mmCIF file of C-alpha atoms in Angstrom:
data_model
loop_
_atom_site.group_PDB
_atom_site.id
_atom_site.type_symbol
_atom_site.label_atom_id
_atom_site.label_comp_id
_atom_site.label_asym_id
_atom_site.label_seq_id
_atom_site.Cartn_x
_atom_site.Cartn_y
_atom_site.Cartn_z
ATOM 1 C CA MET A 1 93.277 134.121 103.060
ATOM 2 C CA MET A 2 96.692 132.480 103.328
ATOM 3 C CA ASP A 3 96.700 132.876 107.123
ATOM 4 C CA TRP A 4 93.283 131.240 107.250
ATOM 5 C CA PHE A 5 94.496 128.328 105.136
ATOM 6 C CA ILE A 6 97.665 127.834 107.208
ATOM 7 C CA GLY A 7 95.527 127.665 110.348
ATOM 8 C CA LEU A 8 93.557 124.681 109.054
ATOM 9 C CA PRO A 9 94.353 121.088 110.126
ATOM 10 C CA VAL A 10 96.900 119.542 107.782
ATOM 11 C CA VAL A 11 94.531 116.834 106.516
ATOM 12 C CA LEU A 12 91.963 119.505 105.610
ATOM 13 C CA GLN A 13 94.668 121.508 103.807
ATOM 14 C CA ALA A 14 95.537 118.416 101.766
ATOM 15 C CA LEU A 15 91.869 117.755 101.033
ATOM 16 C CA LEU A 16 91.290 121.280 99.726
ATOM 17 C CA ALA A 17 94.443 121.159 97.605
ATOM 18 C CA GLY A 18 93.352 117.803 96.199
ATOM 19 C CA MET A 19 89.934 119.266 95.418
ATOM 20 C CA MET A 20 91.684 122.013 93.452
ATOM 21 C CA THR A 21 93.581 119.486 91.331
ATOM 22 C CA TRP A 22 90.342 117.589 90.788
ATOM 23 C CA GLY A 23 88.680 120.825 89.671
ATOM 24 C CA LEU A 24 91.455 121.517 87.169
ATOM 25 C CA THR A 25 91.061 117.992 85.810
ATOM 26 C CA ALA A 26 87.380 118.763 85.320
ATOM 27 C CA LEU A 27 88.348 121.967 83.518
ATOM 28 C CA GLY A 28 90.474 119.972 81.089
ATOM 29 C CA ALA A 29 87.751 117.373 80.644
ATOM 30 C CA ALA A 30 85.290 120.194 79.867
ATOM 31 C CA LEU A 31 87.114 120.766 76.576
ATOM 32 C CA VAL A 32 84.929 117.933 75.304
ATOM 33 C CA PHE A 33 82.066 120.450 75.161
ATOM 34 C CA VAL A 34 84.116 122.505 72.685
ATOM 35 C CA PHE A 35 86.052 119.920 70.689
ATOM 36 C CA THR A 36 85.114 116.511 69.330
ATOM 37 C CA THR A 37 88.724 115.678 68.529
ATOM 38 C CA ILE A 38 92.127 117.193 69.169
ATOM 39 C CA GLU A 39 94.932 116.846 66.657
ATOM 40 C CA LYS A 40 97.296 114.104 67.765
ATOM 41 C CA ARG A 41 100.315 116.401 67.675
ATOM 42 C CA VAL A 42 98.608 118.807 70.057
ATOM 43 C CA MET A 43 97.624 115.973 72.397
ATOM 44 C CA ASN A 44 101.210 114.685 72.338
ATOM 45 C CA MET A 45 102.481 118.126 73.290
ATOM 46 C CA MET A 46 99.964 118.341 76.153
ATOM 47 C CA LEU A 47 100.971 114.939 77.486
ATOM 48 C CA GLY A 48 104.642 115.862 77.161
ATOM 49 C CA PHE A 49 103.948 119.033 79.143
ATOM 50 C CA ALA A 50 102.270 116.952 81.864
ATOM 51 C CA ALA A 51 105.291 114.643 81.980
ATOM 52 C CA GLY A 52 107.672 117.587 82.355
ATOM 53 C CA VAL A 53 105.687 119.014 85.248
ATOM 54 C CA MET A 54 105.696 115.677 87.068
ATOM 55 C CA ILE A 55 109.431 115.127 86.564
ATOM 56 C CA ALA A 56 110.253 118.584 87.920
ATOM 57 C CA ALA A 57 107.855 118.201 90.839
ATOM 58 C CA SER A 58 109.382 114.834 91.704
ATOM 59 C CA PHE A 59 112.811 116.375 92.135
ATOM 60 C CA TRP A 60 112.271 119.945 93.315
ATOM 61 C CA SER A 61 109.312 119.304 95.613
ATOM 62 C CA LEU A 62 109.916 115.747 96.814
ATOM 63 C CA LEU A 63 113.363 114.183 96.345
ATOM 64 C CA ALA A 64 115.466 117.252 97.115
ATOM 65 C CA PRO A 65 113.663 117.996 100.436
ATOM 66 C CA ALA A 66 113.912 114.302 101.410
ATOM 67 C CA ILE A 67 117.689 114.328 100.887
ATOM 68 C CA GLU A 68 118.118 117.671 102.645
ATOM 69 C CA PHE A 69 116.029 116.579 105.635
ATOM 70 C CA THR A 70 117.977 113.341 106.103
ATOM 71 C CA GLU A 71 121.325 115.113 105.753
ATOM 72 C CA LYS A 72 120.470 117.719 108.395
ATOM 73 C CA ASP A 73 119.122 114.981 110.660
ATOM 74 C CA GLY A 74 122.517 113.280 110.605
ATOM 75 C CA GLY A 75 121.463 110.259 108.540
ATOM 76 C CA ILE A 76 122.785 108.824 105.291
ATOM 77 C CA ALA A 77 121.458 111.465 102.926
ATOM 78 C CA TRP A 78 120.798 109.221 99.930
ATOM 79 C CA LEU A 79 119.399 106.155 101.703
ATOM 80 C CA PRO A 80 115.762 107.155 102.469
ATOM 81 C CA ALA A 81 115.499 108.858 99.093
ATOM 82 C CA ALA A 82 116.737 105.777 97.244
ATOM 83 C CA LEU A 83 114.626 103.269 99.178
ATOM 84 C CA GLY A 84 111.490 105.413 99.075
ATOM 85 C CA PHE A 85 111.908 106.177 95.373
ATOM 86 C CA LEU A 86 112.186 102.503 94.431
ATOM 87 C CA ALA A 87 109.298 101.558 96.731
ATOM 88 C CA GLY A 88 107.082 104.148 95.036
ATOM 89 C CA GLY A 89 107.787 102.698 91.605
ATOM 90 C CA PHE A 90 107.157 99.129 92.753
ATOM 91 C CA PHE A 91 103.912 100.255 94.412
ATOM 92 C CA VAL A 92 102.507 101.625 91.150
ATOM 93 C CA ARG A 93 103.694 98.516 89.318
ATOM 94 C CA LEU A 94 101.759 96.429 91.843
ATOM 95 C CA LEU A 95 98.648 98.530 91.267
ATOM 96 C CA ASP A 96 99.114 98.036 87.514
ATOM 97 C CA PHE A 97 99.369 94.290 88.047
ATOM 98 C CA VAL A 98 96.208 93.886 90.141
ATOM 99 C CA THR A 99 93.989 96.460 88.387
ATOM 100 C CA PRO A 100 92.572 95.883 84.894
ATOM 101 C CA HIS A 101 93.283 98.936 82.741
ATOM 102 C CA LEU A 102 94.006 100.102 79.208
ATOM 103 C CA HIS A 103 96.491 102.738 78.129
ATOM 104 C CA LEU A 104 95.364 105.616 75.946
ATOM 105 C CA SER A 105 95.323 104.878 72.193
ATOM 106 C CA ALA A 106 95.942 101.174 72.859
ATOM 107 C CA PRO A 107 93.702 98.471 71.347
ATOM 108 C CA LEU A 108 91.413 96.598 73.710
ATOM 109 C CA GLU A 109 93.341 93.334 73.373
ATOM 110 C CA THR A 110 96.417 94.968 74.990
ATOM 111 C CA ALA A 111 94.597 95.666 78.268
ATOM 112 C CA GLU A 112 96.804 95.022 81.299
ATOM 113 C CA GLY A 113 96.065 93.496 84.670
ATOM 114 C CA PRO A 114 93.685 90.608 85.410
ATOM 115 C CA SER A 115 91.473 89.392 82.579
ATOM 116 C CA THR A 116 88.075 91.045 82.696
ATOM 117 C CA GLY A 117 84.983 91.694 80.635
ATOM 118 C CA LEU A 118 84.999 95.415 81.364
ATOM 119 C CA LYS A 119 84.319 97.804 78.502
ATOM 120 C CA LYS A 120 87.099 99.814 76.881
ATOM 121 C CA THR A 121 85.779 103.061 78.370
ATOM 122 C CA THR A 122 85.950 101.626 81.885
ATOM 123 C CA LEU A 123 89.464 100.283 81.342
ATOM 124 C CA LEU A 124 90.652 103.690 80.104
ATOM 125 C CA PHE A 125 89.045 105.350 83.111
ATOM 126 C CA LEU A 126 90.764 102.915 85.483
ATOM 127 C CA ALA A 127 94.153 103.593 83.860
ATOM 128 C CA ILE A 128 93.930 107.363 84.396
ATOM 129 C CA THR A 129 92.449 106.948 87.888
ATOM 130 C CA LEU A 130 95.192 104.526 88.855
ATOM 131 C CA HIS A 131 97.897 106.971 87.874
ATOM 132 C CA ASN A 132 96.281 109.877 89.717
ATOM 133 C CA ILE A 133 96.845 108.174 93.075
ATOM 134 C CA PRO A 134 100.582 109.042 93.280
ATOM 135 C CA GLU A 135 99.806 112.685 92.539
ATOM 136 C CA GLY A 136 97.357 112.863 95.438
ATOM 137 C CA LEU A 137 99.861 111.155 97.740
ATOM 138 C CA ALA A 138 102.541 113.661 96.713
ATOM 139 C CA ILE A 139 100.286 116.572 97.632
ATOM 140 C CA GLY A 140 99.406 115.084 101.016
ATOM 141 C CA VAL A 141 103.022 114.277 101.871
ATOM 142 C CA ALA A 142 104.075 117.822 100.984
ATOM 143 C CA PHE A 143 101.496 119.301 103.363
ATOM 144 C CA GLY A 144 102.502 116.814 106.044
ATOM 145 C CA ALA A 145 106.134 117.891 105.688
ATOM 146 C CA ALA A 146 105.147 121.544 106.047
ATOM 147 C CA ALA A 147 103.048 120.813 109.138
ATOM 148 C CA LEU A 148 106.059 119.109 110.741
ATOM 149 C CA ASN A 149 108.234 122.186 110.017
ATOM 150 C CA MET A 150 110.618 120.175 107.905
ATOM 151 C CA ASP A 151 113.536 122.247 106.596
ATOM 152 C CA GLY A 152 112.651 123.613 103.174
ATOM 153 C CA ALA A 153 109.013 122.500 103.412
ATOM 154 C CA THR A 154 106.342 125.195 103.585
ATOM 155 C CA VAL A 155 102.613 125.429 103.031
ATOM 156 C CA ALA A 156 103.354 127.735 100.088
ATOM 157 C CA GLY A 157 105.614 125.058 98.622
ATOM 158 C CA ALA A 158 102.932 122.396 99.063
ATOM 159 C CA LEU A 159 100.394 124.667 97.385
ATOM 160 C CA THR A 160 102.843 125.231 94.537
ATOM 161 C CA LEU A 161 103.184 121.483 94.093
ATOM 162 C CA ALA A 162 99.388 121.126 94.062
ATOM 163 C CA LEU A 163 99.122 123.922 91.501
ATOM 164 C CA GLY A 164 101.706 122.267 89.262
ATOM 165 C CA ILE A 165 99.948 118.911 89.478
ATOM 166 C CA GLY A 166 96.631 120.612 88.794
ATOM 167 C CA ILE A 167 98.045 122.312 85.693
ATOM 168 C CA GLN A 168 99.265 119.003 84.294
ATOM 169 C CA ASN A 169 95.930 117.386 85.169
ATOM 170 C CA MET A 170 94.162 119.577 82.640
ATOM 171 C CA PRO A 171 95.595 117.832 79.551
ATOM 172 C CA GLU A 172 95.042 114.465 81.247
ATOM 173 C CA GLY A 173 91.359 115.254 81.697
ATOM 174 C CA ALA A 174 91.095 116.208 78.032
ATOM 175 C CA ALA A 175 93.132 113.155 77.010
ATOM 176 C CA LEU A 176 90.419 110.938 78.469
ATOM 177 C CA SER A 177 87.189 112.808 77.746
ATOM 178 C CA ILE A 178 87.822 113.793 74.118
ATOM 179 C CA PRO A 179 88.772 110.313 72.838
ATOM 180 C CA LEU A 180 85.699 108.921 74.581
ATOM 181 C CA ARG A 181 83.576 111.485 72.740
ATOM 182 C CA GLY A 182 85.288 110.475 69.498
ATOM 183 C CA GLU A 183 84.151 106.887 70.106
ATOM 184 C CA GLY A 184 80.526 107.997 70.211
ATOM 185 C CA MET A 185 79.958 108.681 73.903
ATOM 186 C CA SER A 186 77.798 111.702 74.747
ATOM 187 C CA ARG A 187 79.636 114.891 75.699
ATOM 188 C CA ARG A 188 78.205 114.899 79.220
ATOM 189 C CA ARG A 189 79.124 111.285 79.861
ATOM 190 C CA ALA A 190 82.616 111.712 78.417
ATOM 191 C CA PHE A 191 83.099 114.764 80.657
ATOM 192 C CA ASN A 192 81.999 112.792 83.708
ATOM 193 C CA TYR A 193 84.494 110.039 82.966
ATOM 194 C CA GLY A 194 87.260 112.606 82.484
ATOM 195 C CA GLN A 195 86.675 114.573 85.662
ATOM 196 C CA LEU A 196 85.893 111.573 87.874
ATOM 197 C CA SER A 197 89.277 110.057 87.032
ATOM 198 C CA ALA A 198 90.824 112.545 89.475
ATOM 199 C CA ILE A 199 88.416 111.936 92.357
ATOM 200 C CA VAL A 200 91.090 109.779 93.975
ATOM 201 C CA GLU A 201 93.459 112.740 94.329
ATOM 202 C CA PRO A 202 91.810 114.477 97.324
ATOM 203 C CA ILE A 203 91.366 111.069 98.985
ATOM 204 C CA ALA A 204 95.007 110.091 98.431
ATOM 205 C CA ALA A 205 96.102 113.568 99.552
ATOM 206 C CA MET A 206 94.369 113.124 102.912
ATOM 207 C CA ILE A 207 95.916 109.678 103.355
ATOM 208 C CA GLY A 208 99.393 110.981 102.533
ATOM 209 C CA ALA A 209 99.118 113.929 104.914
ATOM 210 C CA ALA A 210 97.790 111.808 107.776
ATOM 211 C CA ALA A 211 100.422 109.096 107.286
ATOM 212 C CA VAL A 212 103.472 111.356 107.549
ATOM 213 C CA PHE A 213 101.955 113.583 110.227
ATOM 214 C CA PHE A 214 101.271 110.706 112.579
ATOM 215 C CA ILE A 215 104.335 108.630 111.682
ATOM 216 C CA GLN A 216 106.996 111.347 111.488
ATOM 217 C CA PRO A 217 110.075 109.120 110.885
ATOM 218 C CA LEU A 218 108.510 108.104 107.557
ATOM 219 C CA LEU A 219 108.705 111.632 106.171
ATOM 220 C CA PRO A 220 111.807 111.426 103.932
ATOM 221 C CA TYR A 221 110.774 107.963 102.761
ATOM 222 C CA ALA A 222 107.247 109.190 102.019
ATOM 223 C CA LEU A 223 108.501 112.149 99.991
ATOM 224 C CA ALA A 224 110.739 109.887 97.907
ATOM 225 C CA PHE A 225 107.955 107.278 97.638
ATOM 226 C CA ALA A 226 105.658 109.856 96.052
ATOM 227 C CA ALA A 227 108.449 110.904 93.665
ATOM 228 C CA GLY A 228 109.136 107.325 92.602
ATOM 229 C CA ALA A 229 105.463 106.653 91.998
ATOM 230 C CA MET A 230 105.126 109.773 89.850
ATOM 231 C CA ILE A 231 108.242 108.996 87.798
ATOM 232 C CA PHE A 232 106.941 105.470 87.150
ATOM 233 C CA VAL A 233 103.739 106.960 85.731
ATOM 234 C CA VAL A 234 105.693 109.382 83.558
ATOM 235 C CA VAL A 235 107.971 106.728 82.078
ATOM 236 C CA GLU A 236 105.364 103.991 81.764
ATOM 237 C CA GLU A 237 102.442 106.050 80.505
ATOM 238 C CA LEU A 238 102.914 109.710 79.602
ATOM 239 C CA ILE A 239 106.172 109.652 77.646
ATOM 240 C CA PRO A 240 105.371 106.549 75.555
ATOM 241 C CA GLU A 241 101.897 107.876 74.776
ATOM 242 C CA SER A 242 103.223 111.298 73.771
ATOM 243 C CA GLN A 243 105.865 109.736 71.494
ATOM 244 C CA ALA A 244 103.624 107.051 69.953
ATOM 245 C CA GLU A 245 102.796 108.864 66.699
ATOM 246 C CA ASN A 246 103.717 111.972 64.719
ATOM 247 C CA GLY A 247 104.687 115.023 66.720
ATOM 248 C CA SER A 248 107.365 113.500 68.926
ATOM 249 C CA ASP A 249 109.450 116.676 68.655
ATOM 250 C CA LEU A 250 106.518 118.736 69.893
ATOM 251 C CA ALA A 251 105.997 116.279 72.734
ATOM 252 C CA THR A 252 109.645 116.613 73.735
ATOM 253 C CA LEU A 253 109.444 120.402 73.644
ATOM 254 C CA GLY A 254 106.237 120.203 75.671
ATOM 255 C CA LEU A 255 108.075 118.138 78.289
ATOM 256 C CA MET A 256 110.855 120.705 78.501
ATOM 257 C CA VAL A 257 108.370 123.564 78.847
ATOM 258 C CA GLY A 258 106.441 121.662 81.522
ATOM 259 C CA PHE A 259 109.633 120.971 83.460
ATOM 260 C CA THR A 260 110.648 124.629 83.232
ATOM 261 C CA VAL A 261 107.235 125.901 84.336
ATOM 262 C CA MET A 262 107.193 123.635 87.392
ATOM 263 C CA MET A 263 110.797 124.484 88.269
ATOM 264 C CA ILE A 264 110.001 128.206 88.130
ATOM 265 C CA LEU A 265 106.866 127.757 90.232
ATOM 266 C CA ASP A 266 108.715 125.749 92.861
ATOM 267 C CA VAL A 267 111.738 128.034 93.105
ATOM 268 C CA ALA A 268 109.828 131.319 92.866
ATOM 269 C CA LEU A 269 106.804 130.442 95.011
ATOM 270 C CA GLY A 270 107.903 127.495 97.121
#
């Protein structure tokens, strides 16, 4: 099976990996068929876990290979990583600025982006969808790096990154679908909102893979760009949301466990 997967075109590899992360988001969103609400402390821990996974993935799977690649190529090791990292953060900030959205647990009047008459459910959906784009890009860039035989980059490592992102997508899917159910939306409709929030991941994964594969000099910048975008999401969304109410200690422990799980996956399997 692995040989078959490795033999596929890189863009198709990224698409399939993105479909897996989408499927795991749907699995998390499906919790709405079991629960009407989830205790806030548990949700905080789940979001903290997701943040830990993304932080670890940003370093082990993206920044470290970018630095190593540049160093072995004879360049200034820190420069592409620094520029790409900052560009990734500014990119997500730009998306935040031009897209109307609402953070989880926030009142409607605090919606960010351009003024709009969109409903709260739509604004919540846009917020989660917006922040899934960097995850898809990260997956695609990782597969592009493996296809270009970059030192330290392998298909197994890219799959590990996709698995880690998929694992942290599960609580994100639940974090959207269950609150929507609590506001009176039907279970089926709340599930659809939750799982569709990750539909951008396979699309972004294909774009990321194609971009670095066809424009090879961008590779270290692209890896760092994906890391910067993911860290922006963690700091701007996941950590504040997980620490907003009671259970901040559990959220912090969840972050540490998530970081450890992703680190183990990357080192052991990547």
